[in-house]
Amino acid sequence: MLSGLGIYTKIMHEIETGEAHLPTLPDVALRIRRAMQHPNCDLATIEGIIQTDAGLSAHLIQMANSSLYRGWRETRDLKRAVSLFGQEMTRNLCLSYSLRAMFRHKTPTLRTLLQTAWKDSAHRAALSAVLAKQCRRISPDRALLAGLLQEIGLPLLYVRLEKHPETLDNSDIIHELAEDFSARISVTLLESWGFDDELLEVARSRHDWLRDDQSKPDLADVVLLATWHVRFLTDGAANGLPPLDRLPAYHRLKPGPISPGGTLEIFDDAVDIREIETTMTG
């Protein structure tokens, strides 16, 4: 039976030799990106692309009415939602929505693994967005996207297990893939999609709790704090996490007081977080 390292090594070898192809960006996200590269692109062009996907259209209207973005009056149509968000934010939110397609599979065992991974990603993304809104240094839509992209290599690793059916029920191998190799695959995939280095750093620094190589807060700091909370709320202190106030990212972002339970007080009111998660997983 192959180990997690063996599976990762085979994937990387096949990618490097051209035997395996990395997945492309989801179709709608790719069309919006290409449209925005054209100098004459406007909101009407982007709206026209989004209208071809009813689910995406509904998602953007729902996000426009969420507590994260809600204006002084209700958004009832796509035109107003796109106008509210603007080009960059609309692109980020569309990409965030479309990533869910990568976490679907017809095989029951893989479907369960991928659904769990997507729920974890949505939780991390929701925490990232709320934290970014609180700190006002990073745009919430970019933090949301970064939270979803941090583990984007995981579906590629999990789907690979289908070629080795004996590994599908092996929790040790699944854990090894997630813990030790998903960040490397995520970086490779994000590079192939042409994402900027700020988003690559989010994947690279995934569990680098004591990351302290810059003086100013950045996107990786936001997602790192969100990831810390996901781990803490899942496993508690038993997983060897350093206390929150030992993380340099906490001191750079200054996100507010720590609760008696050891987590950020801004996350105590979970309404905003649940609302965002619901829009991503519902």
PDB file of C-alpha atoms in Angstrom:
ATOM      1  CA  MET A   1       0.000   0.000   0.000  1.00  0.00           C
ATOM      2  CA  LEU A   2       1.284   3.431  -0.922  1.00  0.00           C
ATOM      3  CA  SER A   3       1.927   5.918   1.868  1.00  0.00           C
ATOM      4  CA  GLY A   4       0.803   9.534   1.762  1.00  0.00           C
ATOM      5  CA  LEU A   5       4.338  10.435   0.680  1.00  0.00           C
ATOM      6  CA  GLY A   6       4.168   7.834  -2.085  1.00  0.00           C
ATOM      7  CA  ILE A   7       0.899   9.233  -3.422  1.00  0.00           C
ATOM      8  CA  TYR A   8       2.207  12.804  -3.285  1.00  0.00           C
ATOM      9  CA  THR A   9       5.476  11.811  -5.009  1.00  0.00           C
ATOM     10  CA  LYS A  10       3.597  10.069  -7.840  1.00  0.00           C
ATOM     11  CA  ILE A  11       1.331  13.068  -8.386  1.00  0.00           C
ATOM     12  CA  MET A  12       4.229  15.521  -8.522  1.00  0.00           C
ATOM     13  CA  HIS A  13       6.199  13.250 -10.870  1.00  0.00           C
ATOM     14  CA  GLU A  14       3.245  12.984 -13.251  1.00  0.00           C
ATOM     15  CA  ILE A  15       2.660  16.744 -13.145  1.00  0.00           C
ATOM     16  CA  GLU A  16       6.329  17.490 -13.824  1.00  0.00           C
ATOM     17  CA  THR A  17       6.533  14.992 -16.702  1.00  0.00           C
ATOM     18  CA  GLY A  18       3.224  16.035 -18.238  1.00  0.00           C
ATOM     19  CA  GLU A  19       1.550  12.670 -17.585  1.00  0.00           C
ATOM     20  CA  ALA A  20      -1.073  14.357 -15.409  1.00  0.00           C
ATOM     21  CA  HIS A  21      -2.786  17.672 -15.995  1.00  0.00           C
ATOM     22  CA  LEU A  22      -3.749  20.105 -13.282  1.00  0.00           C
ATOM     23  CA  PRO A  23      -7.411  21.130 -13.218  1.00  0.00           C
ATOM     24  CA  THR A  24      -8.267  24.481 -14.744  1.00  0.00           C
ATOM     25  CA  LEU A  25     -10.240  27.216 -13.055  1.00  0.00           C
ATOM     26  CA  PRO A  26     -14.017  26.625 -13.028  1.00  0.00           C
ATOM     27  CA  ASP A  27     -15.617  27.856 -16.269  1.00  0.00           C
ATOM     28  CA  VAL A  28     -17.492  30.931 -15.038  1.00  0.00           C
ATOM     29  CA  ALA A  29     -14.510  32.130 -13.006  1.00  0.00           C
ATOM     30  CA  LEU A  30     -12.251  31.682 -16.035  1.00  0.00           C
ATOM     31  CA  ARG A  31     -14.636  33.610 -18.301  1.00  0.00           C
ATOM     32  CA  ILE A  32     -14.842  36.497 -15.828  1.00  0.00           C
ATOM     33  CA  ARG A  33     -11.060  36.613 -15.463  1.00  0.00           C
ATOM     34  CA  ARG A  34     -10.604  36.696 -19.250  1.00  0.00           C
ATOM     35  CA  ALA A  35     -13.263  39.386 -19.641  1.00  0.00           C
ATOM     36  CA  MET A  36     -11.597  41.577 -17.021  1.00  0.00           C
ATOM     37  CA  GLN A  37      -8.312  41.392 -18.925  1.00  0.00           C
ATOM     38  CA  HIS A  38     -10.009  43.269 -21.781  1.00  0.00           C
ATOM     39  CA  PRO A  39      -9.663  47.069 -21.528  1.00  0.00           C
ATOM     40  CA  ASN A  40     -13.329  47.610 -22.443  1.00  0.00           C
ATOM     41  CA  CYS A  41     -14.709  45.286 -19.775  1.00  0.00           C
ATOM     42  CA  ASP A  42     -17.454  46.849 -17.661  1.00  0.00           C
ATOM     43  CA  LEU A  43     -19.955  45.707 -15.036  1.00  0.00           C
ATOM     44  CA  ALA A  44     -22.568  44.938 -17.702  1.00  0.00           C
ATOM     45  CA  THR A  45     -20.162  42.487 -19.351  1.00  0.00           C
ATOM     46  CA  ILE A  46     -19.518  40.714 -16.063  1.00  0.00           C
ATOM     47  CA  GLU A  47     -23.223  40.681 -15.230  1.00  0.00           C
ATOM     48  CA  GLY A  48     -23.939  39.033 -18.588  1.00  0.00           C
ATOM     49  CA  ILE A  49     -21.499  36.217 -17.821  1.00  0.00           C
ATOM     50  CA  ILE A  50     -22.898  35.677 -14.333  1.00  0.00           C
ATOM     51  CA  GLN A  51     -26.479  35.530 -15.646  1.00  0.00           C
ATOM     52  CA  THR A  52     -25.662  32.251 -17.394  1.00  0.00           C
ATOM     53  CA  ASP A  53     -25.403  30.591 -13.962  1.00  0.00           C
ATOM     54  CA  ALA A  54     -28.594  30.886 -11.914  1.00  0.00           C
ATOM     55  CA  GLY A  55     -26.954  29.481  -8.783  1.00  0.00           C
ATOM     56  CA  LEU A  56     -24.122  32.000  -8.936  1.00  0.00           C
ATOM     57  CA  SER A  57     -26.553  34.862  -9.536  1.00  0.00           C
ATOM     58  CA  ALA A  58     -28.581  33.883  -6.477  1.00  0.00           C
ATOM     59  CA  HIS A  59     -25.394  33.534  -4.438  1.00  0.00           C
ATOM     60  CA  LEU A  60     -24.240  37.075  -5.244  1.00  0.00           C
ATOM     61  CA  ILE A  61     -27.621  38.529  -4.301  1.00  0.00           C
ATOM     62  CA  GLN A  62     -27.516  36.550  -1.063  1.00  0.00           C
ATOM     63  CA  MET A  63     -24.004  37.820  -0.306  1.00  0.00           C
ATOM     64  CA  ALA A  64     -25.065  41.401  -1.063  1.00  0.00           C
ATOM     65  CA  ASN A  65     -27.748  41.062   1.611  1.00  0.00           C
ATOM     66  CA  SER A  66     -25.454  39.421   4.158  1.00  0.00           C
ATOM     67  CA  SER A  67     -24.291  41.311   7.234  1.00  0.00           C
ATOM     68  CA  LEU A  68     -20.812  41.421   5.716  1.00  0.00           C
ATOM     69  CA  TYR A  69     -21.888  43.646   2.790  1.00  0.00           C
ATOM     70  CA  ARG A  70     -25.462  44.753   3.462  1.00  0.00           C
ATOM     71  CA  GLY A  71     -26.215  48.309   2.397  1.00  0.00           C
ATOM     72  CA  TRP A  72     -28.965  50.650   3.504  1.00  0.00           C
ATOM     73  CA  ARG A  73     -31.550  48.876   1.350  1.00  0.00           C
ATOM     74  CA  GLU A  74     -32.179  45.323   0.238  1.00  0.00           C
ATOM     75  CA  THR A  75     -30.538  44.038  -2.941  1.00  0.00           C
ATOM     76  CA  ARG A  76     -33.116  42.216  -5.045  1.00  0.00           C
ATOM     77  CA  ASP A  77     -31.427  41.751  -8.402  1.00  0.00           C
ATOM     78  CA  LEU A  78     -28.073  40.820  -9.877  1.00  0.00           C
ATOM     79  CA  LYS A  79     -27.482  44.237 -11.462  1.00  0.00           C
ATOM     80  CA  ARG A  80     -27.567  45.960  -8.081  1.00  0.00           C
ATOM     81  CA  ALA A  81     -25.402  43.258  -6.484  1.00  0.00           C
ATOM     82  CA  VAL A  82     -22.705  43.605  -9.141  1.00  0.00           C
ATOM     83  CA  SER A  83     -22.910  47.394  -8.907  1.00  0.00           C
ATOM     84  CA  LEU A  84     -22.532  47.192  -5.125  1.00  0.00           C
ATOM     85  CA  PHE A  85     -19.478  44.940  -5.317  1.00  0.00           C
ATOM     86  CA  GLY A  86     -17.625  46.373  -8.313  1.00  0.00           C
ATOM     87  CA  GLN A  87     -15.414  44.360 -10.669  1.00  0.00           C
ATOM     88  CA  GLU A  88     -12.694  43.095  -8.328  1.00  0.00           C
ATOM     89  CA  MET A  89     -15.010  42.064  -5.514  1.00  0.00           C
ATOM     90  CA  THR A  90     -17.462  40.437  -7.933  1.00  0.00           C
ATOM     91  CA  ARG A  91     -14.626  38.427  -9.461  1.00  0.00           C
ATOM     92  CA  ASN A  92     -13.426  37.256  -6.040  1.00  0.00           C
ATOM     93  CA  LEU A  93     -16.919  36.273  -4.903  1.00  0.00           C
ATOM     94  CA  CYS A  94     -17.640  34.436  -8.173  1.00  0.00           C
ATOM     95  CA  LEU A  95     -14.408  32.491  -7.891  1.00  0.00           C
ATOM     96  CA  SER A  96     -15.133  31.661  -4.256  1.00  0.00           C
ATOM     97  CA  TYR A  97     -18.540  30.273  -5.220  1.00  0.00           C
ATOM     98  CA  SER A  98     -17.271  28.297  -8.200  1.00  0.00           C
ATOM     99  CA  LEU A  99     -14.548  26.499  -6.217  1.00  0.00           C
ATOM    100  CA  ARG A 100     -17.196  24.289  -4.637  1.00  0.00           C
ATOM    101  CA  ALA A 101     -17.368  22.271  -7.866  1.00  0.00           C
ATOM    102  CA  MET A 102     -13.886  20.908  -7.129  1.00  0.00           C
ATOM    103  CA  PHE A 103     -15.159  19.347  -3.900  1.00  0.00           C
ATOM    104  CA  ARG A 104     -17.747  17.085  -5.553  1.00  0.00           C
ATOM    105  CA  HIS A 105     -17.349  13.438  -6.515  1.00  0.00           C
ATOM    106  CA  LYS A 106     -19.538  10.494  -7.500  1.00  0.00           C
ATOM    107  CA  THR A 107     -17.727   7.920  -5.311  1.00  0.00           C
ATOM    108  CA  PRO A 108     -19.451   7.867  -1.878  1.00  0.00           C
ATOM    109  CA  THR A 109     -16.270   7.688   0.217  1.00  0.00           C
ATOM    110  CA  LEU A 110     -14.559  10.461  -1.720  1.00  0.00           C
ATOM    111  CA  ARG A 111     -17.746  12.499  -1.732  1.00  0.00           C
ATOM    112  CA  THR A 112     -17.823  12.363   2.073  1.00  0.00           C
ATOM    113  CA  LEU A 113     -14.145  13.333   2.344  1.00  0.00           C
ATOM    114  CA  LEU A 114     -14.566  16.234  -0.059  1.00  0.00           C
ATOM    115  CA  GLN A 115     -17.771  17.480   1.574  1.00  0.00           C
ATOM    116  CA  THR A 116     -15.995  17.564   4.930  1.00  0.00           C
ATOM    117  CA  ALA A 117     -13.038  19.392   3.369  1.00  0.00           C
ATOM    118  CA  TRP A 118     -15.372  21.956   1.780  1.00  0.00           C
ATOM    119  CA  LYS A 119     -17.190  22.597   5.065  1.00  0.00           C
ATOM    120  CA  ASP A 120     -13.843  23.149   6.792  1.00  0.00           C
ATOM    121  CA  SER A 121     -12.776  25.498   3.987  1.00  0.00           C
ATOM    122  CA  ALA A 122     -16.052  27.424   4.219  1.00  0.00           C
ATOM    123  CA  HIS A 123     -15.626  27.777   7.994  1.00  0.00           C
ATOM    124  CA  ARG A 124     -12.054  29.024   7.584  1.00  0.00           C
ATOM    125  CA  ALA A 125     -13.147  31.406   4.815  1.00  0.00           C
ATOM    126  CA  ALA A 126     -16.011  32.796   6.919  1.00  0.00           C
ATOM    127  CA  LEU A 127     -13.690  33.404   9.870  1.00  0.00           C
ATOM    128  CA  SER A 128     -11.181  35.061   7.529  1.00  0.00           C
ATOM    129  CA  ALA A 129     -13.814  37.398   6.086  1.00  0.00           C
ATOM    130  CA  VAL A 130     -15.154  38.423   9.507  1.00  0.00           C
ATOM    131  CA  LEU A 131     -11.614  38.966  10.791  1.00  0.00           C
ATOM    132  CA  ALA A 132     -10.686  41.065   7.744  1.00  0.00           C
ATOM    133  CA  LYS A 133     -13.774  43.227   8.212  1.00  0.00           C
ATOM    134  CA  GLN A 134     -12.855  43.765  11.861  1.00  0.00           C
ATOM    135  CA  CYS A 135      -9.215  44.647  11.170  1.00  0.00           C
ATOM    136  CA  ARG A 136      -9.950  46.809   8.102  1.00  0.00           C
ATOM    137  CA  ARG A 137      -6.583  46.112   6.525  1.00  0.00           C
ATOM    138  CA  ILE A 138      -7.631  43.383   4.090  1.00  0.00           C
ATOM    139  CA  SER A 139     -10.796  43.326   1.970  1.00  0.00           C
ATOM    140  CA  PRO A 140     -13.256  40.683   3.276  1.00  0.00           C
ATOM    141  CA  ASP A 141     -13.923  39.265  -0.192  1.00  0.00           C
ATOM    142  CA  ARG A 142     -10.219  38.632  -0.759  1.00  0.00           C
ATOM    143  CA  ALA A 143      -9.911  37.090   2.714  1.00  0.00           C
ATOM    144  CA  LEU A 144     -12.907  34.866   1.941  1.00  0.00           C
ATOM    145  CA  LEU A 145     -11.295  33.727  -1.307  1.00  0.00           C
ATOM    146  CA  ALA A 146      -7.931  33.156   0.382  1.00  0.00           C
ATOM    147  CA  GLY A 147      -9.571  31.046   3.080  1.00  0.00           C
ATOM    148  CA  LEU A 148     -11.065  28.795   0.408  1.00  0.00           C
ATOM    149  CA  LEU A 149      -7.882  28.598  -1.671  1.00  0.00           C
ATOM    150  CA  GLN A 150      -5.578  27.672   1.214  1.00  0.00           C
ATOM    151  CA  GLU A 151      -6.428  23.952   0.899  1.00  0.00           C
ATOM    152  CA  ILE A 152      -7.364  23.886  -2.788  1.00  0.00           C
ATOM    153  CA  GLY A 153      -4.833  21.111  -3.430  1.00  0.00           C
ATOM    154  CA  LEU A 154      -6.684  18.730  -1.120  1.00  0.00           C
ATOM    155  CA  PRO A 155      -9.303  17.605  -3.698  1.00  0.00           C
ATOM    156  CA  LEU A 156      -6.498  16.715  -6.108  1.00  0.00           C
ATOM    157  CA  LEU A 157      -4.869  14.536  -3.436  1.00  0.00           C
ATOM    158  CA  TYR A 158      -8.102  12.906  -2.314  1.00  0.00           C
ATOM    159  CA  VAL A 159      -9.282  12.115  -5.842  1.00  0.00           C
ATOM    160  CA  ARG A 160      -5.961  10.395  -6.393  1.00  0.00           C
ATOM    161  CA  LEU A 161      -6.964   7.851  -3.742  1.00  0.00           C
ATOM    162  CA  GLU A 162      -9.479   6.422  -6.215  1.00  0.00           C
ATOM    163  CA  LYS A 163      -6.556   4.820  -8.054  1.00  0.00           C
ATOM    164  CA  HIS A 164      -5.604   3.100  -4.802  1.00  0.00           C
ATOM    165  CA  PRO A 165      -8.920   1.829  -3.349  1.00  0.00           C
ATOM    166  CA  GLU A 166      -7.171   0.170  -0.422  1.00  0.00           C
ATOM    167  CA  THR A 167      -6.271   3.623   0.909  1.00  0.00           C
ATOM    168  CA  LEU A 168      -9.793   5.057   0.935  1.00  0.00           C
ATOM    169  CA  ASP A 169     -10.576   3.798   4.424  1.00  0.00           C
ATOM    170  CA  ASN A 170      -7.092   4.408   5.798  1.00  0.00           C
ATOM    171  CA  SER A 171      -7.437   7.402   8.114  1.00  0.00           C
ATOM    172  CA  ASP A 172      -3.665   7.586   8.666  1.00  0.00           C
ATOM    173  CA  ILE A 173      -2.959   8.102   4.959  1.00  0.00           C
ATOM    174  CA  ILE A 174      -5.795  10.590   4.590  1.00  0.00           C
ATOM    175  CA  HIS A 175      -4.512  12.550   7.590  1.00  0.00           C
ATOM    176  CA  GLU A 176      -0.945  12.428   6.242  1.00  0.00           C
ATOM    177  CA  LEU A 177      -2.045  13.804   2.876  1.00  0.00           C
ATOM    178  CA  ALA A 178      -3.988  16.639   4.475  1.00  0.00           C
ATOM    179  CA  GLU A 179      -1.349  17.587   7.025  1.00  0.00           C
ATOM    180  CA  ASP A 180       1.913  17.107   5.170  1.00  0.00           C
ATOM    181  CA  PHE A 181       1.279  17.525   1.452  1.00  0.00           C
ATOM    182  CA  SER A 182      -1.840  19.563   0.669  1.00  0.00           C
ATOM    183  CA  ALA A 183      -0.005  22.897   1.031  1.00  0.00           C
ATOM    184  CA  ARG A 184       2.605  21.912  -1.568  1.00  0.00           C
ATOM    185  CA  ILE A 185      -0.033  20.781  -4.055  1.00  0.00           C
ATOM    186  CA  SER A 186      -2.079  23.918  -3.342  1.00  0.00           C
ATOM    187  CA  VAL A 187       0.897  26.149  -4.174  1.00  0.00           C
ATOM    188  CA  THR A 188       1.541  24.204  -7.393  1.00  0.00           C
ATOM    189  CA  LEU A 189      -2.107  24.534  -8.419  1.00  0.00           C
ATOM    190  CA  LEU A 190      -2.337  28.238  -7.556  1.00  0.00           C
ATOM    191  CA  GLU A 191       0.849  28.909  -9.542  1.00  0.00           C
ATOM    192  CA  SER A 192      -0.641  27.116 -12.550  1.00  0.00           C
ATOM    193  CA  TRP A 193      -3.740  29.321 -12.260  1.00  0.00           C
ATOM    194  CA  GLY A 194      -1.627  32.473 -12.233  1.00  0.00           C
ATOM    195  CA  PHE A 195      -2.507  33.738  -8.766  1.00  0.00           C
ATOM    196  CA  ASP A 196      -0.374  36.404  -7.139  1.00  0.00           C
ATOM    197  CA  ASP A 197       2.289  35.709  -4.531  1.00  0.00           C
ATOM    198  CA  GLU A 198       0.127  37.033  -1.695  1.00  0.00           C
ATOM    199  CA  LEU A 199      -2.309  34.148  -2.239  1.00  0.00           C
ATOM    200  CA  LEU A 200       0.548  31.672  -2.709  1.00  0.00           C
ATOM    201  CA  GLU A 201       1.904  32.747   0.678  1.00  0.00           C
ATOM    202  CA  VAL A 202      -1.456  31.915   2.275  1.00  0.00           C
ATOM    203  CA  ALA A 203      -1.009  28.307   1.154  1.00  0.00           C
ATOM    204  CA  ARG A 204       2.713  28.178   1.960  1.00  0.00           C
ATOM    205  CA  SER A 205       2.283  29.453   5.520  1.00  0.00           C
ATOM    206  CA  ARG A 206      -0.749  27.282   6.280  1.00  0.00           C
ATOM    207  CA  HIS A 207       0.404  26.005   9.693  1.00  0.00           C
ATOM    208  CA  ASP A 208       3.390  28.286  10.244  1.00  0.00           C
ATOM    209  CA  TRP A 209       1.980  29.566  13.532  1.00  0.00           C
ATOM    210  CA  LEU A 210       5.113  31.524  14.481  1.00  0.00           C
ATOM    211  CA  ARG A 211       5.530  33.090  11.031  1.00  0.00           C
ATOM    212  CA  ASP A 212       7.309  36.380  11.663  1.00  0.00           C
ATOM    213  CA  ASP A 213       9.177  37.469   8.552  1.00  0.00           C
ATOM    214  CA  GLN A 214       7.455  40.797   7.967  1.00  0.00           C
ATOM    215  CA  SER A 215       6.476  43.831  10.027  1.00  0.00           C
ATOM    216  CA  LYS A 216       3.109  44.692   8.464  1.00  0.00           C
ATOM    217  CA  PRO A 217      -0.028  42.502   8.631  1.00  0.00           C
ATOM    218  CA  ASP A 218      -0.932  40.704   5.435  1.00  0.00           C
ATOM    219  CA  LEU A 219      -3.490  38.320   3.968  1.00  0.00           C
ATOM    220  CA  ALA A 220      -1.599  35.261   5.214  1.00  0.00           C
ATOM    221  CA  ASP A 221      -1.866  36.594   8.780  1.00  0.00           C
ATOM    222  CA  VAL A 222      -5.649  36.833   8.485  1.00  0.00           C
ATOM    223  CA  VAL A 223      -6.085  33.299   7.161  1.00  0.00           C
ATOM    224  CA  LEU A 224      -3.521  31.912   9.606  1.00  0.00           C
ATOM    225  CA  LEU A 225      -5.534  33.230  12.559  1.00  0.00           C
ATOM    226  CA  ALA A 226      -8.704  31.797  11.021  1.00  0.00           C
ATOM    227  CA  THR A 227      -6.984  28.432  10.508  1.00  0.00           C
ATOM    228  CA  TRP A 228      -5.757  28.473  14.104  1.00  0.00           C
ATOM    229  CA  HIS A 229      -9.347  28.910  15.285  1.00  0.00           C
ATOM    230  CA  VAL A 230     -10.648  26.102  13.061  1.00  0.00           C
ATOM    231  CA  ARG A 231      -8.014  23.775  14.531  1.00  0.00           C
ATOM    232  CA  PHE A 232      -8.585  24.948  18.087  1.00  0.00           C
ATOM    233  CA  LEU A 233     -12.356  24.632  17.872  1.00  0.00           C
ATOM    234  CA  THR A 234     -12.015  21.164  16.332  1.00  0.00           C
ATOM    235  CA  ASP A 235      -9.287  19.633  18.508  1.00  0.00           C
ATOM    236  CA  GLY A 236      -8.805  22.048  21.395  1.00  0.00           C
ATOM    237  CA  ALA A 237      -5.349  22.471  22.894  1.00  0.00           C
ATOM    238  CA  ALA A 238      -4.644  18.749  22.486  1.00  0.00           C
ATOM    239  CA  ASN A 239      -3.188  19.236  19.001  1.00  0.00           C
ATOM    240  CA  GLY A 240      -0.168  21.178  20.225  1.00  0.00           C
ATOM    241  CA  LEU A 241      -1.282  24.611  19.051  1.00  0.00           C
ATOM    242  CA  PRO A 242       0.573  27.535  20.604  1.00  0.00           C
ATOM    243  CA  PRO A 243      -1.610  29.953  22.600  1.00  0.00           C
ATOM    244  CA  LEU A 244      -3.204  32.602  20.413  1.00  0.00           C
ATOM    245  CA  ASP A 245      -1.261  35.458  21.996  1.00  0.00           C
ATOM    246  CA  ARG A 246       2.020  33.789  20.995  1.00  0.00           C
ATOM    247  CA  LEU A 247       1.216  34.120  17.304  1.00  0.00           C
ATOM    248  CA  PRO A 248       3.020  37.089  15.685  1.00  0.00           C
ATOM    249  CA  ALA A 249       0.024  37.390  13.340  1.00  0.00           C
ATOM    250  CA  TYR A 250      -2.197  38.162  16.318  1.00  0.00           C
ATOM    251  CA  HIS A 251       0.027  41.049  17.381  1.00  0.00           C
ATOM    252  CA  ARG A 252       0.333  42.420  13.839  1.00  0.00           C
ATOM    253  CA  LEU A 253      -3.411  42.380  13.183  1.00  0.00           C
ATOM    254  CA  LYS A 254      -4.505  43.510  16.667  1.00  0.00           C
ATOM    255  CA  PRO A 255      -7.963  41.945  16.221  1.00  0.00           C
ATOM    256  CA  GLY A 256      -9.153  42.625  19.753  1.00  0.00           C
ATOM    257  CA  PRO A 257      -9.319  40.815  23.101  1.00  0.00           C
ATOM    258  CA  ILE A 258      -8.974  37.092  23.674  1.00  0.00           C
ATOM    259  CA  SER A 259     -11.898  35.430  25.453  1.00  0.00           C
ATOM    260  CA  PRO A 260     -11.469  33.337  28.636  1.00  0.00           C
ATOM    261  CA  GLY A 261     -11.757  30.271  26.419  1.00  0.00           C
ATOM    262  CA  GLY A 262      -8.639  31.277  24.489  1.00  0.00           C
ATOM    263  CA  THR A 263     -10.259  32.429  21.236  1.00  0.00           C
ATOM    264  CA  LEU A 264     -10.915  35.868  19.763  1.00  0.00           C
ATOM    265  CA  GLU A 265     -13.913  37.632  21.269  1.00  0.00           C
ATOM    266  CA  ILE A 266     -15.005  38.859  17.836  1.00  0.00           C
ATOM    267  CA  PHE A 267     -15.830  35.237  16.986  1.00  0.00           C
ATOM    268  CA  ASP A 268     -18.045  34.783  20.050  1.00  0.00           C
ATOM    269  CA  ASP A 269     -21.012  36.170  18.121  1.00  0.00           C
ATOM    270  CA  ALA A 270     -21.263  33.479  15.474  1.00  0.00           C
ATOM    271  CA  VAL A 271     -24.202  34.960  13.536  1.00  0.00           C
ATOM    272  CA  ASP A 272     -22.055  36.563  10.810  1.00  0.00           C
ATOM    273  CA  ILE A 273     -19.892  33.457  10.544  1.00  0.00           C
ATOM    274  CA  ARG A 274     -22.854  31.093  10.215  1.00  0.00           C
ATOM    275  CA  GLU A 275     -24.464  33.379   7.662  1.00  0.00           C
ATOM    276  CA  ILE A 276     -21.404  33.326   5.409  1.00  0.00           C
ATOM    277  CA  GLU A 277     -20.913  29.578   5.852  1.00  0.00           C
ATOM    278  CA  THR A 278     -24.530  28.977   4.896  1.00  0.00           C
ATOM    279  CA  THR A 279     -24.124  30.930   1.658  1.00  0.00           C
ATOM    280  CA  MET A 280     -21.080  28.791   0.802  1.00  0.00           C
ATOM    281  CA  THR A 281     -22.414  25.361   1.796  1.00  0.00           C
ATOM    282  CA  GLY A 282     -26.189  25.672   1.510  1.00  0.00           C
TER     283      GLY A 282
END
